[in-house]
Short mmCIF file of C-alpha atoms in Angstrom, two decimals:
data_model
loop_
_atom_site.label_atom_id
_atom_site.label_comp_id
_atom_site.label_asym_id
_atom_site.label_seq_id
_atom_site.Cartn_x
_atom_site.Cartn_y
_atom_site.Cartn_z
CA UNK A 13 132.24 91.98 -84.26
CA UNK A 14 135.42 93.97 -84.37
CA UNK A 15 135.95 96.09 -81.79
CA UNK A 16 134.70 99.16 -83.80
CA UNK A 17 131.54 97.49 -84.47
CA UNK A 18 130.91 97.31 -80.76
CA UNK A 19 131.59 101.02 -80.19
CA UNK A 20 129.33 101.82 -83.04
CA UNK A 21 126.25 99.52 -81.36
CA UNK A 22 127.44 101.43 -77.37
CA UNK A 23 127.15 104.67 -79.47
CA UNK A 24 123.68 104.00 -80.43
CA UNK A 25 122.60 102.55 -77.16
CA UNK A 26 123.99 105.40 -75.24
CA UNK A 27 122.41 107.81 -77.62
CA UNK A 28 119.45 106.77 -76.09
CA UNK A 29 120.75 106.86 -72.66
CA UNK A 30 120.62 103.14 -72.39
CA UNK A 31 117.50 103.11 -71.72
CA UNK A 32 115.35 99.03 -71.82
CA UNK A 33 112.06 100.81 -72.88
CA UNK A 34 113.68 101.91 -76.01
CA UNK A 35 115.10 99.05 -76.63
CA UNK A 36 112.99 98.91 -79.96
CA UNK A 37 114.62 102.25 -81.01
CA UNK A 38 117.83 100.87 -80.32
CA UNK A 39 117.46 97.51 -82.69
CA UNK A 40 116.09 99.45 -85.35
CA UNK A 41 119.05 101.83 -85.07
CA UNK A 42 121.33 98.96 -85.29
CA UNK A 43 119.46 96.85 -87.89
CA UNK A 44 120.02 100.57 -90.51
CA UNK A 45 123.38 100.94 -89.44
CA UNK A 46 124.27 96.85 -90.03
CA UNK A 47 120.75 95.74 -92.41
CA UNK A 48 120.45 92.70 -90.04
CA UNK A 49 120.89 92.30 -86.41
CA UNK A 50 124.16 90.15 -85.67
CA UNK A 51 123.96 87.82 -83.29
CA UNK A 52 126.74 89.95 -81.00
CA UNK A 53 125.34 92.93 -81.50
CA UNK A 54 122.21 91.81 -79.64
CA UNK A 55 124.21 89.92 -77.06
CA UNK A 56 125.82 93.35 -76.33
CA UNK A 57 122.79 95.06 -76.29
CA UNK A 58 121.77 92.85 -73.64
CA UNK A 59 124.35 93.28 -71.45
CA UNK A 60 124.69 97.05 -72.08
CA UNK A 61 120.96 96.99 -71.18
CA UNK A 62 121.28 94.84 -68.42
CA UNK A 63 118.04 93.06 -69.88
CA UNK A 64 117.78 89.44 -70.61
CA UNK A 65 118.77 88.02 -73.58
CA UNK A 66 115.89 86.05 -74.56
CA UNK A 67 113.91 89.68 -74.08
CA UNK A 68 115.84 91.04 -76.80
CA UNK A 69 115.59 87.99 -79.07
CA UNK A 70 111.65 87.87 -78.50
CA UNK A 71 111.60 91.33 -79.94
CA UNK A 72 114.16 90.94 -82.51
CA UNK A 73 112.04 88.03 -83.74
CA UNK A 74 108.37 89.17 -83.43
CA UNK A 75 108.54 92.07 -85.58
CA UNK A 76 108.80 91.11 -89.31
CA UNK A 77 110.99 94.41 -89.61
CA UNK A 78 114.35 92.68 -88.17
CA UNK A 79 116.31 90.21 -89.85
CA UNK A 80 118.92 88.50 -87.62
CA UNK A 81 120.21 87.48 -91.39
CA UNK A 82 122.42 89.79 -93.80
CA UNK A 83 120.31 90.99 -96.05
CA UNK A 84 121.34 92.45 -99.82
CA UNK A 85 122.58 95.98 -100.68
CA UNK A 86 118.56 95.57 -102.52
CA UNK A 87 115.77 94.10 -101.20
CA UNK A 88 113.53 93.56 -104.04
CA UNK A 89 109.34 92.91 -102.97
CA UNK A 90 107.38 91.00 -105.39
CA UNK A 91 103.83 92.19 -104.39
CA UNK A 92 101.37 88.22 -104.88
CA UNK A 93 98.40 90.35 -103.04
CA UNK A 94 95.29 89.35 -105.09
CA UNK A 95 95.18 92.04 -107.78
CA UNK A 96 99.42 91.42 -108.47
CA UNK A 97 98.58 87.75 -108.44
CA UNK A 98 96.14 87.73 -110.86
CA UNK A 99 97.73 89.84 -112.98
CA UNK A 100 100.81 87.60 -113.64
CA UNK A 101 103.00 88.31 -110.53
CA UNK A 102 104.01 84.54 -109.88
CA UNK A 103 106.08 84.69 -113.20
CA UNK A 104 107.53 88.15 -112.41
CA UNK A 105 108.70 86.11 -109.03
CA UNK A 106 110.05 83.21 -110.83
CA UNK A 107 111.91 85.52 -113.28
CA UNK A 108 113.58 86.85 -110.15
CA UNK A 109 114.41 83.92 -108.75
CA UNK A 110 115.95 82.30 -111.97
CA UNK A 111 117.89 85.80 -112.49
CA UNK A 112 119.41 86.11 -108.54
CA UNK A 113 119.47 82.09 -108.06
CA UNK A 114 118.15 82.24 -104.78
CA UNK A 115 114.05 81.11 -103.78
CA UNK A 116 112.46 84.15 -102.04
CA UNK A 117 113.17 84.93 -98.44
CA UNK A 118 117.00 84.59 -99.27
CA UNK A 119 119.51 86.66 -100.03
CA UNK A 120 122.11 86.35 -102.99
CA UNK A 121 125.57 84.78 -101.33
CA UNK A 122 127.30 88.38 -102.43
CA UNK A 123 124.77 89.89 -99.87
CA UNK A 124 123.67 92.63 -103.29
CA UNK A 125 120.27 90.90 -103.63
CA UNK A 126 117.20 90.25 -100.98
CA UNK A 127 113.76 88.77 -102.47
CA UNK A 128 111.15 89.10 -100.52
CA UNK A 129 107.55 88.51 -101.39
CA UNK A 130 104.37 90.47 -99.92
CA UNK A 131 101.10 90.43 -99.98
CA UNK A 132 100.24 93.77 -100.68
CA UNK A 133 101.66 97.58 -101.70
CA UNK A 134 98.96 99.28 -101.12
CA UNK A 135 99.63 100.05 -104.78
CA UNK A 136 97.18 97.74 -106.37
CA UNK A 137 96.02 99.79 -109.76
CA UNK A 138 99.98 99.91 -110.68
CA UNK A 139 100.13 96.21 -110.80
CA UNK A 140 102.11 93.53 -110.82
CA UNK A 141 104.15 95.90 -108.28
CA UNK A 142 107.75 95.47 -106.88
CA UNK A 143 109.47 97.57 -104.67
CA UNK A 144 113.51 97.67 -104.45
CA UNK A 145 114.30 99.48 -101.42
CA UNK A 146 111.84 101.98 -101.50
CA UNK A 147 111.62 102.36 -105.55
CA UNK A 148 108.15 101.27 -106.49
CA UNK A 149 108.12 99.80 -110.13
CA UNK A 150 104.36 99.17 -111.30
CA UNK A 151 103.14 97.03 -114.54
CA UNK A 152 106.14 94.56 -114.00
CA UNK A 153 106.53 92.04 -116.10
CA UNK A 154 109.30 89.40 -116.42
CA UNK A 155 111.06 91.18 -118.89
CA UNK A 156 110.86 94.01 -116.67
CA UNK A 157 111.90 91.95 -114.10
CA UNK A 158 114.82 90.84 -116.03
CA UNK A 159 116.10 94.41 -117.17
CA UNK A 160 115.39 95.34 -113.55
CA UNK A 161 118.09 92.98 -112.02
CA UNK A 162 120.54 93.60 -114.89
CA UNK A 163 120.00 97.60 -114.65
CA UNK A 164 120.36 97.35 -110.85
CA UNK A 165 123.64 95.08 -110.98
CA UNK A 166 125.55 97.11 -113.70
CA UNK A 167 124.48 100.39 -111.70
CA UNK A 168 125.52 99.15 -108.28
CA UNK A 169 128.90 98.11 -109.74
CA UNK A 170 129.56 101.77 -111.39
CA UNK A 171 128.18 103.91 -108.71
CA UNK A 172 129.28 104.54 -104.86
CA UNK A 173 126.15 103.96 -103.16
CA UNK A 174 122.54 101.74 -103.48
CA UNK A 175 120.61 104.76 -103.65
CA UNK A 176 122.52 106.23 -106.98
CA UNK A 177 121.88 102.99 -108.77
CA UNK A 178 117.96 103.11 -107.52
CA UNK A 179 117.72 106.37 -108.33
CA UNK A 180 118.79 105.75 -111.75
CA UNK A 181 117.18 102.75 -112.75
CA UNK A 182 113.67 103.73 -113.53
CA UNK A 183 115.96 106.11 -116.25
CA UNK A 184 117.38 103.46 -117.51
CA UNK A 185 114.51 101.09 -117.59
CA UNK A 186 112.59 103.83 -119.75
CA UNK A 187 110.31 104.47 -117.46
CA UNK A 188 109.33 106.69 -114.74
CA UNK A 189 108.46 105.24 -111.07
CA UNK A 190 105.65 106.06 -109.38
CA UNK A 191 105.33 107.22 -105.61
CA UNK A 192 102.61 105.23 -103.47
#
């Protein structure tokens, strides 16, 4: 981490008064800033809060919302819950794995995509369901999965931010993204 990045971690910690009782909130903000929890940020947090590094690591590894590895700009979550599974979620997952050339739980080397499996997204009526960051795509199939990757890849290259690409993805695919 550069000096500037340590400064940003310090700013986050200071925004909470360097209070160790809000370590969870501090870690959430650090992850929001970097997309994951860099090791150096955890060490700096422990030192700044004057708590054992093991305590910070326990928190960072206990909660599934945290990642110690860099994540992609687009996180694709494929639901494999019962309703989605019986409606064909496994071939959708396999299509994403082929197109992205990674397995579930991995991030592409360019850090554009992270592929995850979830057991329920709470949108069973829309199944099979895929969520890209916060954007829900229902009634998914392998062809739509392939098209989604292509659309996100193209939009990301031509747009300044992931949020813009996500906003355009449903329209470019000829569908609307239902809200949960």
